[in-house]
XYZ file of N, CA, C and O in Angstrom:
708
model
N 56.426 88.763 -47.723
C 56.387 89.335 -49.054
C 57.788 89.559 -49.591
O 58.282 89.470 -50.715
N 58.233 89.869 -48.444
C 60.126 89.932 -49.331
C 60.602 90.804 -49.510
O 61.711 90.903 -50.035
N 59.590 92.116 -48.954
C 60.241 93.423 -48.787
C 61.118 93.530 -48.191
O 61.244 92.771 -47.231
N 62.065 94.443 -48.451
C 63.742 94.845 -47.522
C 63.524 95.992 -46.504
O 63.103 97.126 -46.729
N 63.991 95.313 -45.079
C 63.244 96.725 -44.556
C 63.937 98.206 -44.649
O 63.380 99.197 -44.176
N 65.206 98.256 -45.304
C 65.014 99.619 -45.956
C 63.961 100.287 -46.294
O 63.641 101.427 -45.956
N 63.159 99.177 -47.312
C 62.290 100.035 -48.691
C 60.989 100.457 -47.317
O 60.384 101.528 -47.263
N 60.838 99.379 -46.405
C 59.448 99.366 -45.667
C 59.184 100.304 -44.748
O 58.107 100.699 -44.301
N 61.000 100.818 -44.368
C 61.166 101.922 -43.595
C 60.736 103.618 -43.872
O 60.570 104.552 -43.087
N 60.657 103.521 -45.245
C 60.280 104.770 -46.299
C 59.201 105.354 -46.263
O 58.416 104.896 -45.433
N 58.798 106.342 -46.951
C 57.361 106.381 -47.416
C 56.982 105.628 -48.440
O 57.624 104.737 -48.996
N 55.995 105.989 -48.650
C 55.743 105.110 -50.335
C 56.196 105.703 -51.411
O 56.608 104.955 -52.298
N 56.254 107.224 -51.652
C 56.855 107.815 -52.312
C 58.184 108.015 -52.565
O 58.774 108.475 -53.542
N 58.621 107.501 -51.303
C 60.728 107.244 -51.738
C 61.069 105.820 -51.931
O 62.106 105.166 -51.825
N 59.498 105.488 -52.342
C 60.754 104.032 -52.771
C 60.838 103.394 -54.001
O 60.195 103.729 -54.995
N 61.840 102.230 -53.920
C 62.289 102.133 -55.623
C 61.010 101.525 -56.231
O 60.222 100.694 -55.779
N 61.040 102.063 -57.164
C 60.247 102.031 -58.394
C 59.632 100.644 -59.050
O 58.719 100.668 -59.875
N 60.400 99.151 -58.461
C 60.102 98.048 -58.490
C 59.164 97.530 -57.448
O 58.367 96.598 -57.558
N 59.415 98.354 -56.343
C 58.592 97.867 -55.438
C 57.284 98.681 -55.495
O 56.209 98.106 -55.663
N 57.353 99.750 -55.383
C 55.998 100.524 -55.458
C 55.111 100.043 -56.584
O 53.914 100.145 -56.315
N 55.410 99.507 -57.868
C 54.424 99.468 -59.080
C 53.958 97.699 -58.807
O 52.905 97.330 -59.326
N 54.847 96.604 -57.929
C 54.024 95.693 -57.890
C 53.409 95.139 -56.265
O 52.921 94.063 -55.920
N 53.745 96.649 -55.364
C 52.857 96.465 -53.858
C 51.777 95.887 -53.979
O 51.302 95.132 -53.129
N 51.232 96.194 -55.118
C 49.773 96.363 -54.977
C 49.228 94.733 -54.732
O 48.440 94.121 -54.012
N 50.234 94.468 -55.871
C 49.934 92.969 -56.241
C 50.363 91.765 -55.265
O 49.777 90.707 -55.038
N 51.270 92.142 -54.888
C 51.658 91.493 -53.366
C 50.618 91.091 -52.317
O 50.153 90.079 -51.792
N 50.487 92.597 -52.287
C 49.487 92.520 -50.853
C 48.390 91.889 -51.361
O 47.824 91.082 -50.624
N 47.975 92.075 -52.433
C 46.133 91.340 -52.738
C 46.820 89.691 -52.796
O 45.984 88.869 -52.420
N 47.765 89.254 -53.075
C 48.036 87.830 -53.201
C 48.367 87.358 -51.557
O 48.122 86.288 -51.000
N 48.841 88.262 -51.174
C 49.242 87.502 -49.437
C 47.462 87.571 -48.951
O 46.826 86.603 -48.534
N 46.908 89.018 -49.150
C 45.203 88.942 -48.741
C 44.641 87.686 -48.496
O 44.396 87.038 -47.479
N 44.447 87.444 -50.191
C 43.455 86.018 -50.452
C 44.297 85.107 -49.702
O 43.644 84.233 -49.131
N 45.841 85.036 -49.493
C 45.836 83.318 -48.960
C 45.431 83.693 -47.542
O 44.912 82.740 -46.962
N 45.500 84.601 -46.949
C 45.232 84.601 -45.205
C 43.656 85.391 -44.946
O 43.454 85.935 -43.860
N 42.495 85.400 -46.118
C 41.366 85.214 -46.595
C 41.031 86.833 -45.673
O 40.146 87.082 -44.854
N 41.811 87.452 -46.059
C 41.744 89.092 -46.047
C 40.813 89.974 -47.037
O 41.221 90.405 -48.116
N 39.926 90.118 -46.692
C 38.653 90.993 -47.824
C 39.056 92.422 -47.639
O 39.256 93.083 -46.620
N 39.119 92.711 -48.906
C 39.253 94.138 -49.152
C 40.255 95.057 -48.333
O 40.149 96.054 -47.619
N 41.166 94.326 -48.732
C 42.505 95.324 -47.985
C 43.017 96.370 -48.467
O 43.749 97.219 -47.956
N 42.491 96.239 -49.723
C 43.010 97.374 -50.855
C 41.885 97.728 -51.332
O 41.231 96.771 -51.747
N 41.269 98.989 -51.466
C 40.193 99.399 -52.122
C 40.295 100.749 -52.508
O 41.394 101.257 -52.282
N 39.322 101.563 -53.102
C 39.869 102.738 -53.987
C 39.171 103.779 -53.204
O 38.216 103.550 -52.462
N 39.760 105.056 -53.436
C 39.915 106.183 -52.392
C 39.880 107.466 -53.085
O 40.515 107.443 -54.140
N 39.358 108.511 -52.818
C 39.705 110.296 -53.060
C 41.180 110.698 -52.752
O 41.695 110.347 -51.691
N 41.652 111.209 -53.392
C 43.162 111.425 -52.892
C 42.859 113.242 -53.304
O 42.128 113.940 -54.007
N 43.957 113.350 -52.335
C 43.922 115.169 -52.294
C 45.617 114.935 -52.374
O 46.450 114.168 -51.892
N 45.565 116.248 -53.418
C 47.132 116.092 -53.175
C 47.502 118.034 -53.170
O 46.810 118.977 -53.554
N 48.654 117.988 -52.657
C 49.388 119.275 -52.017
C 50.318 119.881 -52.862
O 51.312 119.832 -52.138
N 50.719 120.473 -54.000
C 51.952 120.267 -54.519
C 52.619 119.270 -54.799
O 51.836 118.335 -54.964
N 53.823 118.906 -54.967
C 54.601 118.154 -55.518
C 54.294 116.727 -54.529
O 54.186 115.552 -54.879
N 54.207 117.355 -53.165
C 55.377 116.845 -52.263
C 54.178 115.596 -51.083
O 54.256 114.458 -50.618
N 53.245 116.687 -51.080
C 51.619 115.563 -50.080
C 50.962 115.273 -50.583
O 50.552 116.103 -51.395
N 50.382 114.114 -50.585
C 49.030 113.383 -51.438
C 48.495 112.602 -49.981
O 49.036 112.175 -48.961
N 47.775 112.645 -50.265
C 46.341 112.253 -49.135
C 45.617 111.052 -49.520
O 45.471 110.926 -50.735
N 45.068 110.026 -48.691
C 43.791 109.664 -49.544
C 42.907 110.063 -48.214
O 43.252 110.360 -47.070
N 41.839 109.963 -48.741
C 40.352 110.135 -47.584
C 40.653 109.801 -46.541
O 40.842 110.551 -45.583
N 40.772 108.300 -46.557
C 40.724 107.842 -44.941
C 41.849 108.207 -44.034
O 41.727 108.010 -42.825
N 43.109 108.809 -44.611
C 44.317 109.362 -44.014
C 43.718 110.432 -43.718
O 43.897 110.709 -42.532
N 42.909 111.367 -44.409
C 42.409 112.317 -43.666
C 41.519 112.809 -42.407
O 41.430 113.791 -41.671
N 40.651 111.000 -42.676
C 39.435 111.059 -41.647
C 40.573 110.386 -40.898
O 40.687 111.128 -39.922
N 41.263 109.661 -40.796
C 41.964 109.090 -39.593
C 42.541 110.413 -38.386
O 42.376 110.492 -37.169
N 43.309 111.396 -39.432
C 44.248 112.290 -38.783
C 43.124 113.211 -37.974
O 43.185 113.537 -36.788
N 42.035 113.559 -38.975
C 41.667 114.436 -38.074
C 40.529 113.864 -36.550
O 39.905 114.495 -35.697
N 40.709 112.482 -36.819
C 39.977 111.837 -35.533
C 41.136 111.848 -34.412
O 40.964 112.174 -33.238
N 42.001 111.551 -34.826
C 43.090 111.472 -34.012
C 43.277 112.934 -33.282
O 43.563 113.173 -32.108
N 43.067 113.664 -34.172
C 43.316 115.416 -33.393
C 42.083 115.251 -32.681
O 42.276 115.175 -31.467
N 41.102 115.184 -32.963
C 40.287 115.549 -32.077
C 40.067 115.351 -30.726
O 39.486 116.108 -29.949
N 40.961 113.455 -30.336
C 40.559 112.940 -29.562
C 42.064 113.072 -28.992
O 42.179 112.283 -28.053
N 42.831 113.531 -29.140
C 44.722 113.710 -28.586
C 44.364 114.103 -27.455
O 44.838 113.332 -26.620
N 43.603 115.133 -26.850
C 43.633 115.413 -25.053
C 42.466 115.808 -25.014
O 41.922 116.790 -25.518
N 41.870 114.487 -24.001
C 40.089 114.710 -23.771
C 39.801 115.728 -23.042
O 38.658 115.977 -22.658
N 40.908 116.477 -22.758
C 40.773 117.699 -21.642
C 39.050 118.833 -22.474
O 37.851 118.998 -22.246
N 39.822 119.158 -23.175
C 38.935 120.277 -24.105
C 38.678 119.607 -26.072
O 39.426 119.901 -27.005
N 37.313 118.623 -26.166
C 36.932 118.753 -27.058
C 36.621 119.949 -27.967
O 36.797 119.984 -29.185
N 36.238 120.717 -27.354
C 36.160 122.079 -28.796
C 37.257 122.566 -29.271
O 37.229 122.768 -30.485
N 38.515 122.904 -28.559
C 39.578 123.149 -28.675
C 40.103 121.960 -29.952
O 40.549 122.114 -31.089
N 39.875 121.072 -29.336
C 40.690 119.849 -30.206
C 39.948 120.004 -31.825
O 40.589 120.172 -32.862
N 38.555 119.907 -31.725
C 37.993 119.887 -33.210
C 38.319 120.891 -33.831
O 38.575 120.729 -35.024
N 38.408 122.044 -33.342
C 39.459 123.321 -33.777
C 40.535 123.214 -34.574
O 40.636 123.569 -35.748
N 41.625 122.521 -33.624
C 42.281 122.226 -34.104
C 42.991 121.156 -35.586
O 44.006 121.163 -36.282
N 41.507 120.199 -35.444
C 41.371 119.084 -36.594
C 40.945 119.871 -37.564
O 41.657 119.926 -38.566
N 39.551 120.767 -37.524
C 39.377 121.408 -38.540
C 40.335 122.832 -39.298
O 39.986 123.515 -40.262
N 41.753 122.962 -38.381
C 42.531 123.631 -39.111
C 43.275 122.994 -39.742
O 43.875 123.512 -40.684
N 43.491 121.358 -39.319
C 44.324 120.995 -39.979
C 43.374 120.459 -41.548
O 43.991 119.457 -41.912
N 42.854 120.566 -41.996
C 41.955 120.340 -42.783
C 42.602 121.261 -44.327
O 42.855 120.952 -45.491
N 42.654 122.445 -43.527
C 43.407 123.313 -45.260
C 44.570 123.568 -45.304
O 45.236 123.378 -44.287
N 45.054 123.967 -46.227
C 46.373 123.323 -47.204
C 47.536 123.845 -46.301
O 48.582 123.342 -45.892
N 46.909 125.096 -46.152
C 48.290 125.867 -45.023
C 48.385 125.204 -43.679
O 49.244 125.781 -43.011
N 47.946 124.424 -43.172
C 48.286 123.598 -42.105
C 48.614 121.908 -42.444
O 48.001 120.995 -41.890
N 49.809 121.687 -43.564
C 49.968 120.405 -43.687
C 50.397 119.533 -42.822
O 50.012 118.379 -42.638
N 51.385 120.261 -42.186
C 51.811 119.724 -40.811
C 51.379 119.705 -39.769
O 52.010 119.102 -38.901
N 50.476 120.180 -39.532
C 49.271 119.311 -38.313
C 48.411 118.573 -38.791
O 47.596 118.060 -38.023
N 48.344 118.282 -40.356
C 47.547 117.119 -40.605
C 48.489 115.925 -41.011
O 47.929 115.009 -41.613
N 49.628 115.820 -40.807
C 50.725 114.950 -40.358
C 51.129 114.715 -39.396
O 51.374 113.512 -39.308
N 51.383 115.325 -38.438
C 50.768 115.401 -36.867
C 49.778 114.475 -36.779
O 50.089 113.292 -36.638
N 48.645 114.806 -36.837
C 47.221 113.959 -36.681
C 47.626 112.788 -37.487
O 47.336 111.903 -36.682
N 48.103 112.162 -38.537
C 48.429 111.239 -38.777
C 49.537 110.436 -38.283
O 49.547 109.315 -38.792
N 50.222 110.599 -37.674
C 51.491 110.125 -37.110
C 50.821 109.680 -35.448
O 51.206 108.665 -34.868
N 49.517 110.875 -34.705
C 49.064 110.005 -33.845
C 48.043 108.981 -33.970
O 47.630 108.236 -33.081
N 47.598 109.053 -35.506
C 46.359 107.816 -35.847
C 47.220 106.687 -36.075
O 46.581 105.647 -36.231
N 48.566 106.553 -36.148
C 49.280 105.728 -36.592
C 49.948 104.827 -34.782
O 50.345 103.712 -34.442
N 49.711 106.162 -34.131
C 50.343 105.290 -32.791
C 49.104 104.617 -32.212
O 49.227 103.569 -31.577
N 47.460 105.400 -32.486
C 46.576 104.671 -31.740
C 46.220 103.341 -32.073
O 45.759 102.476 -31.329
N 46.696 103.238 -34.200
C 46.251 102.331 -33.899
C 47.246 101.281 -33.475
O 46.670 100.265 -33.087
N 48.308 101.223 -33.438
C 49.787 100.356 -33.225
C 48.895 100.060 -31.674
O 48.465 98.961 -31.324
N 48.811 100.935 -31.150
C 48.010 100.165 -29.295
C 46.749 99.468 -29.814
O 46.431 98.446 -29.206
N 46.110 99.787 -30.663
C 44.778 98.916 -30.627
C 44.944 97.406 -30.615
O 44.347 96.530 -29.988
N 46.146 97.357 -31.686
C 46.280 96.289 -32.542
C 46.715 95.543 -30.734
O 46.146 94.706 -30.032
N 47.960 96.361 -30.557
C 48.481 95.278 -29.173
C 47.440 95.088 -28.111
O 47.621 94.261 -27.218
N 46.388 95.800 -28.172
C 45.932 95.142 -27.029
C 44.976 94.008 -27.378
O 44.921 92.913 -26.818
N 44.307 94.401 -28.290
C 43.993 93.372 -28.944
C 44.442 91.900 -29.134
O 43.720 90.905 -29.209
N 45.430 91.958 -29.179
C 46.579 90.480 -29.370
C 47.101 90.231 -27.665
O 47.871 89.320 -27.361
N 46.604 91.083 -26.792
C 47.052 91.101 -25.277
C 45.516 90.251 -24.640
O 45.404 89.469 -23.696
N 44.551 90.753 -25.531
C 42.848 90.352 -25.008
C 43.058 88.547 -25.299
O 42.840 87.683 -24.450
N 43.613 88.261 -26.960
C 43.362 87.231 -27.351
C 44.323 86.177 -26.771
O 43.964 85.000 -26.731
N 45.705 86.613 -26.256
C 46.680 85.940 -25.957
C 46.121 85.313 -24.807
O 45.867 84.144 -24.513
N 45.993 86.457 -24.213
C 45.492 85.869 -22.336
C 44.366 85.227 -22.223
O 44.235 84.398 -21.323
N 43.346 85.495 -23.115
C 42.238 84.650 -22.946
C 41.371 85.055 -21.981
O 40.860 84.364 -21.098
N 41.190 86.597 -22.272
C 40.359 87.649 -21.527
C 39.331 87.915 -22.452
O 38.994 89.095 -22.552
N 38.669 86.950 -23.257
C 37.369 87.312 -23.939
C 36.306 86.199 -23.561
O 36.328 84.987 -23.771
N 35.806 86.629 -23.226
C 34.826 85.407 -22.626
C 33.679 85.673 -23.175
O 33.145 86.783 -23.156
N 32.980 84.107 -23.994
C 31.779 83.647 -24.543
C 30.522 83.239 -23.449
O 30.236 82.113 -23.043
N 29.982 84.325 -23.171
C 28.905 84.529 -21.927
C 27.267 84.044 -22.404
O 26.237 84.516 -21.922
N 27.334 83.173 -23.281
C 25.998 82.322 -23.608
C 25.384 83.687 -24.937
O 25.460 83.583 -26.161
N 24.983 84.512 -24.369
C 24.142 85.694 -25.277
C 24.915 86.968 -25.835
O 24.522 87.907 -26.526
N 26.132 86.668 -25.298
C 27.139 87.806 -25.813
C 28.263 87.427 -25.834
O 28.436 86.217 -25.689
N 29.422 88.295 -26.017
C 30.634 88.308 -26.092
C 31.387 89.743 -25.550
O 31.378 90.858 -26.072
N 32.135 89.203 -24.117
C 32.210 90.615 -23.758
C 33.762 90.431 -23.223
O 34.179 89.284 -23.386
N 34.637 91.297 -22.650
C 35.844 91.478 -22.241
C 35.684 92.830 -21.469
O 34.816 93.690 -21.618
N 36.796 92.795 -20.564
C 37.078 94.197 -19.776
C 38.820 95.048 -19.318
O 39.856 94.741 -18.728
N 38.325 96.048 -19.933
C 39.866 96.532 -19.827
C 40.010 96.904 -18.274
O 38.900 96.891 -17.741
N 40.683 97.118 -17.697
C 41.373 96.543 -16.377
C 42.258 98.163 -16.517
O 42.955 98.580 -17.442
N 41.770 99.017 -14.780
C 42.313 100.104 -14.854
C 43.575 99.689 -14.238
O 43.699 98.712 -13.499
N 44.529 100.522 -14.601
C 46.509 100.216 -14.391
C 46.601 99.578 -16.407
O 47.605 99.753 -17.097
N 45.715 99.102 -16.754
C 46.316 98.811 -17.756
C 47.076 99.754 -18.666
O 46.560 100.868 -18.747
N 48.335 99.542 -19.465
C 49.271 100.094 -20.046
C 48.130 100.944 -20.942
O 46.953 100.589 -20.886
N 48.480 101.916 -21.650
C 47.665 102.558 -22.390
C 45.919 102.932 -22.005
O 45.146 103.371 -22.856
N 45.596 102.699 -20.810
C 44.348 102.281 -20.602
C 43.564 104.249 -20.886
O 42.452 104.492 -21.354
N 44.270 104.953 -20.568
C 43.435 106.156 -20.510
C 43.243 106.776 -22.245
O 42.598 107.799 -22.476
N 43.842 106.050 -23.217
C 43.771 106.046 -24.578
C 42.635 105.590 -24.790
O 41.852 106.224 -25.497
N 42.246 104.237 -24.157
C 41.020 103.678 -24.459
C 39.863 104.540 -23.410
O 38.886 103.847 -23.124
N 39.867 105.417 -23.043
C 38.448 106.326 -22.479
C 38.042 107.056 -23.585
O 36.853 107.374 -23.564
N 38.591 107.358 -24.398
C 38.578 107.829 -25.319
C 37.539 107.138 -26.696
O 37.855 106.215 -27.447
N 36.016 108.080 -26.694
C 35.054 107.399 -27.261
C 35.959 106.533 -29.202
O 36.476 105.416 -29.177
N 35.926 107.014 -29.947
C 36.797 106.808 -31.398
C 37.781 105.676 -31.118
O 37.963 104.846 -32.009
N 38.321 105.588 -30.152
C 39.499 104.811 -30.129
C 38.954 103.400 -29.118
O 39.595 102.352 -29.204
N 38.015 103.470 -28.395
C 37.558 102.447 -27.499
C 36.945 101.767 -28.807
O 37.452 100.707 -29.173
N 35.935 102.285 -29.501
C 35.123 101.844 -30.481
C 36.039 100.858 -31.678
O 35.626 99.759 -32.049
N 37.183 101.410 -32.120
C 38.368 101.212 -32.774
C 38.521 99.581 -32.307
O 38.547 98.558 -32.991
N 38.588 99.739 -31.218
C 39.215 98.298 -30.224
C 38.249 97.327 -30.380
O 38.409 96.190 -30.824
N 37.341 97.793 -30.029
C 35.885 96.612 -30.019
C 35.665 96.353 -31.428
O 35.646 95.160 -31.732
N 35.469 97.322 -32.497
C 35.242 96.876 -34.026
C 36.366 95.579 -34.233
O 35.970 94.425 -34.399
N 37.596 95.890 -34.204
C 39.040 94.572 -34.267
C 38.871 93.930 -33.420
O 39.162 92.816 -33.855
N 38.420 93.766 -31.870
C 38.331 92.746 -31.296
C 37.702 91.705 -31.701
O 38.081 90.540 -31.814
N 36.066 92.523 -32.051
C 35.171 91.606 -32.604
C 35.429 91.045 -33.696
O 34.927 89.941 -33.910
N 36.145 91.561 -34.514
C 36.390 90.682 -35.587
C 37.339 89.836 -35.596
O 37.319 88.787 -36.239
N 38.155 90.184 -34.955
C 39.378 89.074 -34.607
C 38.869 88.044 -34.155
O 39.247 87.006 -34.697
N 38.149 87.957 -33.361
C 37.740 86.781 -32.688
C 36.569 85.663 -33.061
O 36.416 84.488 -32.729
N 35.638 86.785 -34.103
C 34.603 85.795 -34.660
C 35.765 84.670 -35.505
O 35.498 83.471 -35.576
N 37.218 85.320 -36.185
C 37.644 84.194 -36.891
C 38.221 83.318 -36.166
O 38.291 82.172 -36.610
N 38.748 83.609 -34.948
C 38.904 82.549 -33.942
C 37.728 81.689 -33.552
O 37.845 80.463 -33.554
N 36.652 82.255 -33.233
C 36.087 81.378 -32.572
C 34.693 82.101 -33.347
O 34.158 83.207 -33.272
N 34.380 80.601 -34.272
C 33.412 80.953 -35.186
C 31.865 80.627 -34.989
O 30.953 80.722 -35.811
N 31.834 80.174 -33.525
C 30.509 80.236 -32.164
C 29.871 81.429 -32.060
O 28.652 81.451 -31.889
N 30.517 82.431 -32.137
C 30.129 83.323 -31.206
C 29.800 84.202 -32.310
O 29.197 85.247 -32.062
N 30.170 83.863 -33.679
C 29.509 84.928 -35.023
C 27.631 85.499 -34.537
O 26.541 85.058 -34.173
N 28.303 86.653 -34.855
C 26.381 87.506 -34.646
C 25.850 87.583 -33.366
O 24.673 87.903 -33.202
N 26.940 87.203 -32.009
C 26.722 87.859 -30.811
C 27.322 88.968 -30.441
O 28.528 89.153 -30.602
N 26.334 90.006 -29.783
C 26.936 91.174 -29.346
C 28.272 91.060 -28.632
O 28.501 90.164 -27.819
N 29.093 91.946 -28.948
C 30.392 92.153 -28.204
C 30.253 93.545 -27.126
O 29.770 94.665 -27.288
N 30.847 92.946 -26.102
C 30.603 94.526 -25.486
C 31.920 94.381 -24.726
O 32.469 93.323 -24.421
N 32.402 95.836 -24.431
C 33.626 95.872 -23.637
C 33.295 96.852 -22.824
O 32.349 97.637 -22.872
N 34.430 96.701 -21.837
C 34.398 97.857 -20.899
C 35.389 98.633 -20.872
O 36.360 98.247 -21.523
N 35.487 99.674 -20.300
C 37.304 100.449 -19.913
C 37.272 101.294 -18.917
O 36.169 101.836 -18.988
N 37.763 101.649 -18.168
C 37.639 102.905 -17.448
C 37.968 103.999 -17.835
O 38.898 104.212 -18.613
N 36.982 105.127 -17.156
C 36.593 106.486 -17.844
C 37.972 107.480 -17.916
O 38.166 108.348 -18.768
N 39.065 107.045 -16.559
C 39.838 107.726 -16.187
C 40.206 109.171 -17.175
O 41.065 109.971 -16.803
């Protein structure tokens, strides 16, 4: 696209004024040529004062992410998601976004680790793969939200690879650790 990675390094809100008003248009033109549906679509935005604006799914992201940060104590954790929820806790709902942002950065790689190696195997009636305990990040993926995360992108990654296996179940495995 031709962004400078200055501007890409930013938020969206600190950057110049040329780039922010024709992102939009960028990204829907790179979309269609690499036949990307709905990459951009419209959203609830909450905003904070001057300074935080939200949309929905930044919110449902962050507070999935809190919930699921240490499988030690689920109640504790939803606690914690649902404080970050009102206004006086902005910064744990930036928090929670900054770790929805690392889970998904691992999804994506393992994902591209499943497809590289050629650890998805077309089993006649399904489509299944297995995460492998020692694997790097592997106790992220015990984690119900974020295993699910993996398999939704796997599966789709791969029906466009390999356009056989469209409308067979995908199933994965991981260990519980």
């Amino acid at each position: 696209m031709g962004l400078p990675l200055v501007q890409c390094k930013q938020k969206f809100s600190a950057m110049d004024m040329q780039y922010k008003e024709n992102l939009r248009e960028w990204i829907s033109e790179h979309a269609r040529k690499y036949n990307l549906d709905d990459i951009c679509y419209g959203s609830f935005t909450a905003q904070f004062g001057f300074k935080n604006k939200f949309c929905a799914v930044d919110v449902v992201s962050s507070a999935a992410a809190l919930i699921e940060q240490n499988s030690q104590d689920y109640s504790l954790n939803f606690l914690n998601a649902l404080d970050a929820l009102s206004r006086v806790n902005v910064q744990q709902l930036l928090a929670g976004l900054e770790v929805a942002k690392q889970q998904q950065t691992v999804i994506v790689n393992q994902a591209r680790s499943f497809i590289e190696t050629k650890q998805i195997v077309c089993a006649g009636p399904f489509v299944y793969t297995c995460l492998e305990e020692g694997t790097k990040h592997a106790e992220l993926f015990s984690r119900p939200l974020v295993l699910a995360k993996l398999a939704r992108f796997l599966m789709e990654s791969w029906v466009i690879i390999n356009k056989k296996s469209r409308g067979l179940p995908f199933l994965l495995s991981a260990p519980l650790s």
